[in-house]
Amino acid sequence: MGLNATDTLLEIPHFPAAEGKVEVAGRHTLPGGQVASAMQACASWGLCARYVGKIGDDGAGALQQKALRRAGVEAHWAVAQGCESQRSWILVDRSTGERTVLWKRDPRLELHPRELKQAWIARSKILLVDGHDTAAATQAARWARELGIPVLADIDNLYSGVEALLEVVDVLIGSREFPQRVTGTSDLSLALPWIANRFGCKVVGATLGRDGALAWDGESFHYTPAYKVKPVDTTGAGDIFHGAMVYSLLKNWPVPKMLDFCCAASALNCTALGARGGIRPIAEI
């Protein structure tokens, strides 16, 4: 349960300097968004995936619906009437594959707890949330906790009310910056155990981009370096990492194998354009 976005990718030969001009080499409109992309990855790997999110009644929302339907994801949509769906404009540097994201989300796209159905959560083996619509994410996570369903969170910002959500999260894999935003320290060796102790998470980790990933399981740290690939577009790397984490958790793999698999899936996704462009088969990962 979480975000979707319709991305307009602008390929450029290099990132523009201030007051400069750069000709666009390519333009593509593709589906993206944290949890929606993760669920498409899960479906491609043979899992029965369900997505819950909110869109506007526009072409961008229709694109999201079509993409998940084609991927075989069971989707439940709340629709904001007269509202534009979440959009992103992404500058992709062809020389490095690095991306810069500009985004816009109408406040009317907030998913509210009243728009959820407990049955969507109850018929699940794991719940992935991104924390953006914190109240709804917390409600879903509480239902999951009551039913013994593990909760995985992909959180990159200190949203209002996120502390209440963290109290019902089992596995937290956030962005590199998130632990510092919670604890005030940039030292992950201090921040990750602090979060685990404070909120009771079983595993707390951070994705580190080209530096791989680090996690604390309550007893030990586990570090996995990133795989070296020739990047085309790093959009969606974290989203596919979390889809791979869902797959890994359902396989009951140990943390080191989880991180290794997630880094591999993430790296391969960077070899194609778009948040979901480089989702590869399990055997290839």
Short mmCIF file of C-alpha atoms in Angstrom, two decimals:
data_model
loop_
_atom_site.label_atom_id
_atom_site.label_comp_id
_atom_site.label_asym_id
_atom_site.label_seq_id
_atom_site.Cartn_x
_atom_site.Cartn_y
_atom_site.Cartn_z
CA MET A 1 0.00 0.00 0.00
CA GLY A 2 1.56 3.30 -1.08
CA LEU A 3 2.65 5.54 -3.87
CA ASN A 4 2.34 5.33 -7.61
CA ALA A 5 3.52 7.99 -10.06
CA THR A 6 3.48 8.54 -13.79
CA ASP A 7 7.00 9.48 -14.84
CA THR A 8 8.09 11.59 -17.78
CA LEU A 9 11.74 10.72 -18.37
CA LEU A 10 13.84 13.27 -20.20
CA GLU A 11 17.14 11.83 -21.45
CA ILE A 12 19.85 14.48 -21.63
CA PRO A 13 23.53 14.17 -22.66
CA HIS A 14 24.68 15.74 -19.39
CA PHE A 15 23.15 17.57 -16.46
CA PRO A 16 22.62 21.26 -17.33
CA ALA A 17 24.64 23.97 -15.67
CA ALA A 18 22.88 26.92 -14.07
CA GLU A 19 21.41 29.18 -16.74
CA GLY A 20 22.53 26.71 -19.40
CA LYS A 21 20.62 24.92 -22.16
CA VAL A 22 20.61 21.22 -22.98
CA GLU A 23 18.77 19.51 -25.82
CA VAL A 24 16.55 16.61 -24.79
CA ALA A 25 17.74 13.39 -26.45
CA GLY A 26 14.69 11.32 -25.62
CA ARG A 27 11.33 11.56 -23.85
CA HIS A 28 9.34 8.69 -22.37
CA THR A 29 6.17 8.48 -20.26
CA LEU A 30 6.26 5.41 -18.02
CA PRO A 31 4.64 4.11 -14.82
CA GLY A 32 6.57 4.44 -11.57
CA GLY A 33 6.10 5.03 -7.85
CA GLN A 34 7.59 3.19 -4.89
CA VAL A 35 5.09 0.50 -3.94
CA ALA A 36 3.38 0.17 -7.33
CA SER A 37 6.73 -0.59 -8.96
CA ALA A 38 7.66 -3.05 -6.21
CA MET A 39 4.38 -4.92 -6.71
CA GLN A 40 4.93 -5.18 -10.45
CA ALA A 41 8.34 -6.71 -9.73
CA CYS A 42 6.80 -9.19 -7.29
CA ALA A 43 4.19 -10.22 -9.84
CA SER A 44 6.87 -10.74 -12.49
CA TRP A 45 8.65 -13.10 -10.07
CA GLY A 46 5.60 -15.32 -9.67
CA LEU A 47 4.09 -13.88 -6.50
CA CYS A 48 0.39 -13.08 -6.15
CA ALA A 49 0.66 -9.33 -5.68
CA ARG A 50 -1.95 -6.83 -4.56
CA TYR A 51 -1.66 -3.03 -4.71
CA VAL A 52 -3.70 -0.38 -2.91
CA GLY A 53 -3.24 3.27 -3.85
CA LYS A 54 -4.86 6.47 -5.05
CA ILE A 55 -4.98 8.16 -8.44
CA GLY A 56 -6.75 11.03 -10.14
CA ASP A 57 -9.36 10.62 -12.87
CA ASP A 58 -6.91 11.50 -15.65
CA GLY A 59 -4.78 9.85 -18.31
CA ALA A 60 -1.88 9.37 -15.90
CA GLY A 61 -4.15 7.42 -13.56
CA ALA A 62 -5.43 5.33 -16.45
CA LEU A 63 -1.83 4.50 -17.38
CA GLN A 64 -1.21 3.25 -13.84
CA GLN A 65 -4.29 1.05 -13.93
CA LYS A 66 -3.36 -0.40 -17.31
CA ALA A 67 0.24 -1.12 -16.27
CA LEU A 68 -0.68 -3.09 -13.14
CA ARG A 69 -3.53 -4.89 -14.87
CA ARG A 70 -1.14 -5.98 -17.63
CA ALA A 71 1.38 -7.11 -14.99
CA GLY A 72 -1.23 -9.28 -13.28
CA VAL A 73 -1.35 -7.26 -10.07
CA GLU A 74 -4.66 -7.20 -8.21
CA ALA A 75 -5.18 -3.45 -7.74
CA HIS A 76 -7.64 -1.54 -5.58
CA TRP A 77 -7.82 2.14 -6.47
CA ALA A 78 -9.24 5.13 -4.64
CA VAL A 79 -9.95 7.80 -7.25
CA ALA A 80 -9.88 11.55 -6.57
CA GLN A 81 -12.37 13.18 -8.91
CA GLY A 82 -11.24 16.24 -10.87
CA CYS A 83 -7.68 15.67 -9.70
CA GLU A 84 -4.39 15.08 -11.51
CA SER A 85 -2.55 11.89 -10.57
CA GLN A 86 0.94 12.11 -9.11
CA ARG A 87 3.48 13.06 -11.77
CA SER A 88 7.24 13.08 -11.88
CA TRP A 89 9.58 14.69 -14.40
CA ILE A 90 12.91 12.91 -14.31
CA LEU A 91 16.15 14.15 -15.85
CA VAL A 92 18.28 11.15 -16.81
CA ASP A 93 21.94 11.92 -17.47
CA ARG A 94 22.95 9.65 -20.36
CA SER A 95 26.62 9.92 -19.46
CA THR A 96 26.16 8.40 -15.98
CA GLY A 97 22.62 7.02 -15.76
CA GLU A 98 22.00 9.17 -12.67
CA ARG A 99 18.58 10.80 -12.38
CA THR A 100 17.15 13.94 -10.83
CA VAL A 101 13.47 13.87 -9.92
CA LEU A 102 10.97 16.73 -9.98
CA TRP A 103 7.56 15.76 -8.68
CA LYS A 104 4.08 17.05 -7.95
CA ARG A 105 1.37 15.44 -5.83
CA ASP A 106 -2.01 17.05 -5.27
CA PRO A 107 -3.02 16.95 -1.57
CA ARG A 108 -6.30 15.36 -2.65
CA LEU A 109 -4.33 12.21 -3.53
CA GLU A 110 -3.77 11.42 0.15
CA LEU A 111 -5.06 7.94 0.89
CA HIS A 112 -7.15 7.96 4.08
CA PRO A 113 -7.75 5.11 6.53
CA ARG A 114 -11.48 5.18 5.72
CA GLU A 115 -10.65 4.27 2.11
CA LEU A 116 -9.01 0.99 3.16
CA LYS A 117 -10.63 -2.40 3.61
CA GLN A 118 -9.20 -4.76 6.19
CA ALA A 119 -9.79 -7.71 3.86
CA TRP A 120 -7.14 -6.36 1.48
CA ILE A 121 -4.59 -6.67 4.27
CA ALA A 122 -5.93 -9.86 5.87
CA ARG A 123 -5.52 -11.94 2.71
CA SER A 124 -1.78 -11.32 2.58
CA LYS A 125 1.49 -12.93 3.66
CA ILE A 126 3.38 -9.63 3.93
CA LEU A 127 2.54 -5.92 3.80
CA LEU A 128 4.78 -3.29 2.16
CA VAL A 129 4.14 0.38 2.97
CA ASP A 130 6.09 3.52 2.10
CA GLY A 131 4.77 5.74 4.87
CA HIS A 132 3.86 8.69 2.67
CA ASP A 133 0.18 8.63 3.62
CA THR A 134 1.13 7.91 7.20
CA ALA A 135 -2.29 7.54 8.82
CA ALA A 136 -3.45 5.01 6.23
CA ALA A 137 -0.13 3.16 6.33
CA THR A 138 -0.31 2.96 10.12
CA GLN A 139 -3.87 1.62 10.02
CA ALA A 140 -2.90 -1.04 7.48
CA ALA A 141 0.18 -1.98 9.50
CA ARG A 142 -1.86 -2.28 12.71
CA TRP A 143 -4.30 -4.62 11.00
CA ALA A 144 -1.35 -6.65 9.74
CA ARG A 145 0.24 -6.77 13.19
CA GLU A 146 -3.03 -8.00 14.74
CA LEU A 147 -3.15 -10.81 12.18
CA GLY A 148 0.51 -11.78 12.51
CA ILE A 149 1.38 -10.49 9.04
CA PRO A 150 4.93 -9.05 8.84
CA VAL A 151 5.23 -5.39 7.80
CA LEU A 152 8.04 -4.10 5.57
CA ALA A 153 8.50 -0.33 5.30
CA ASP A 154 10.28 1.75 2.63
CA ILE A 155 10.57 5.20 4.18
CA ASP A 156 12.70 8.09 2.99
CA ASN A 157 11.40 11.06 4.92
CA LEU A 158 10.29 12.10 8.39
CA TYR A 159 6.57 12.33 7.64
CA SER A 160 4.18 13.59 10.29
CA GLY A 161 3.12 10.65 12.47
CA VAL A 162 5.81 8.32 11.17
CA GLU A 163 6.82 7.33 14.73
CA ALA A 164 3.44 5.63 15.25
CA LEU A 165 3.95 3.73 11.99
CA LEU A 166 7.45 2.58 12.96
CA GLU A 167 6.03 0.99 16.12
CA VAL A 168 4.16 -1.55 13.96
CA VAL A 169 6.94 -2.20 11.42
CA ASP A 170 8.93 -5.44 11.49
CA VAL A 171 11.50 -4.69 8.79
CA LEU A 172 12.51 -1.13 7.95
CA ILE A 173 14.76 -0.51 4.97
CA GLY A 174 14.94 3.24 4.51
CA SER A 175 16.97 5.63 2.43
CA ARG A 176 20.52 6.54 3.44
CA GLU A 177 19.26 9.79 4.98
CA PHE A 178 16.28 8.46 6.90
CA PRO A 179 18.09 7.08 10.00
CA GLN A 180 19.77 10.45 10.54
CA ARG A 181 16.43 12.24 10.23
CA VAL A 182 15.04 10.01 12.98
CA THR A 183 18.03 9.93 15.33
CA GLY A 184 20.02 13.07 14.57
CA THR A 185 23.21 11.11 13.85
CA SER A 186 24.66 10.22 10.45
CA ASP A 187 26.56 7.27 11.94
CA LEU A 188 24.55 4.24 10.81
CA SER A 189 26.34 2.02 13.32
CA LEU A 190 24.58 4.05 16.01
CA ALA A 191 21.38 5.03 14.21
CA LEU A 192 20.21 1.60 13.04
CA PRO A 193 20.40 -0.14 16.47
CA TRP A 194 18.80 2.92 18.09
CA ILE A 195 15.80 2.70 15.76
CA ALA A 196 15.51 -1.05 16.32
CA ASN A 197 15.57 -0.60 20.11
CA ARG A 198 13.24 2.39 20.14
CA PHE A 199 10.54 1.00 17.85
CA GLY A 200 10.99 -2.77 18.15
CA CYS A 201 11.82 -3.43 14.50
CA LYS A 202 13.41 -6.84 13.92
CA VAL A 203 15.61 -5.61 11.06
CA VAL A 204 16.58 -2.02 10.31
CA GLY A 205 18.63 -1.07 7.28
CA ALA A 206 19.45 1.57 4.72
CA THR A 207 19.98 1.53 0.98
CA LEU A 208 23.23 3.30 0.09
CA GLY A 209 22.99 3.71 -3.68
CA ARG A 210 26.26 2.84 -5.38
CA ASP A 211 27.65 1.81 -1.96
CA GLY A 212 25.19 -1.08 -1.53
CA ALA A 213 23.12 -1.70 1.59
CA LEU A 214 23.58 -2.08 5.34
CA ALA A 215 21.27 -3.74 7.87
CA TRP A 216 21.15 -4.49 11.61
CA ASP A 217 19.25 -7.60 12.74
CA GLY A 218 19.39 -7.02 16.50
CA GLU A 219 22.67 -8.87 16.91
CA SER A 220 24.90 -8.14 13.93
CA PHE A 221 25.46 -5.72 11.08
CA HIS A 222 25.26 -7.05 7.54
CA TYR A 223 26.77 -5.12 4.65
CA THR A 224 26.47 -5.91 0.96
CA PRO A 225 28.27 -3.86 -1.72
CA ALA A 226 26.43 -2.80 -4.84
CA TYR A 227 26.90 -4.72 -8.06
CA LYS A 228 28.80 -2.98 -10.84
CA VAL A 229 26.72 -2.45 -13.97
CA LYS A 230 26.69 0.07 -16.77
CA PRO A 231 23.75 2.22 -15.65
CA VAL A 232 21.22 3.54 -18.12
CA ASP A 233 18.79 5.00 -15.57
CA THR A 234 18.85 4.68 -11.77
CA THR A 235 15.13 5.54 -11.47
CA GLY A 236 13.30 2.93 -9.41
CA ALA A 237 16.41 1.22 -8.03
CA GLY A 238 15.11 1.50 -4.47
CA ASP A 239 11.60 0.44 -5.48
CA ILE A 240 12.83 -2.80 -7.03
CA PHE A 241 15.14 -3.33 -4.04
CA HIS A 242 12.05 -3.38 -1.81
CA GLY A 243 10.15 -5.66 -4.17
CA ALA A 244 13.11 -8.02 -3.94
CA MET A 245 13.02 -7.69 -0.15
CA VAL A 246 9.39 -8.85 -0.18
CA TYR A 247 10.43 -11.88 -2.25
CA SER A 248 13.39 -12.58 0.07
CA LEU A 249 11.31 -12.38 3.24
CA LEU A 250 8.76 -14.79 1.83
CA LYS A 251 11.61 -17.19 1.06
CA ASN A 252 12.84 -16.85 4.68
CA TRP A 253 16.37 -16.17 3.48
CA PRO A 254 19.00 -15.00 6.00
CA VAL A 255 19.71 -11.27 5.99
CA PRO A 256 23.01 -11.47 4.02
CA LYS A 257 21.34 -13.42 1.19
CA MET A 258 18.39 -11.00 1.24
CA LEU A 259 20.63 -7.97 0.83
CA ASP A 260 22.68 -9.63 -1.89
CA PHE A 261 19.58 -10.56 -3.89
CA CYS A 262 18.06 -7.10 -3.43
CA CYS A 263 21.26 -5.35 -4.56
CA ALA A 264 21.44 -7.58 -7.65
CA ALA A 265 17.79 -6.96 -8.59
CA SER A 266 18.27 -3.23 -8.03
CA ALA A 267 21.45 -3.06 -10.10
CA LEU A 268 19.89 -4.89 -13.04
CA ASN A 269 16.93 -2.52 -13.00
CA CYS A 270 19.37 0.33 -13.59
CA THR A 271 20.39 -1.15 -16.95
CA ALA A 272 17.15 -0.01 -18.64
CA LEU A 273 15.01 3.12 -18.75
CA GLY A 274 12.23 3.68 -16.25
CA ALA A 275 11.35 2.68 -12.72
CA ARG A 276 10.27 -0.79 -13.90
CA GLY A 277 12.26 -1.09 -17.12
CA GLY A 278 14.98 -3.42 -15.88
CA ILE A 279 13.01 -5.93 -13.78
CA ARG A 280 14.77 -9.20 -14.56
CA PRO A 281 13.77 -12.86 -14.08
CA ILE A 282 14.73 -14.56 -10.83
CA ALA A 283 17.25 -16.84 -12.54
CA GLU A 284 19.08 -13.87 -14.04
CA ILE A 285 19.17 -12.04 -10.70
#
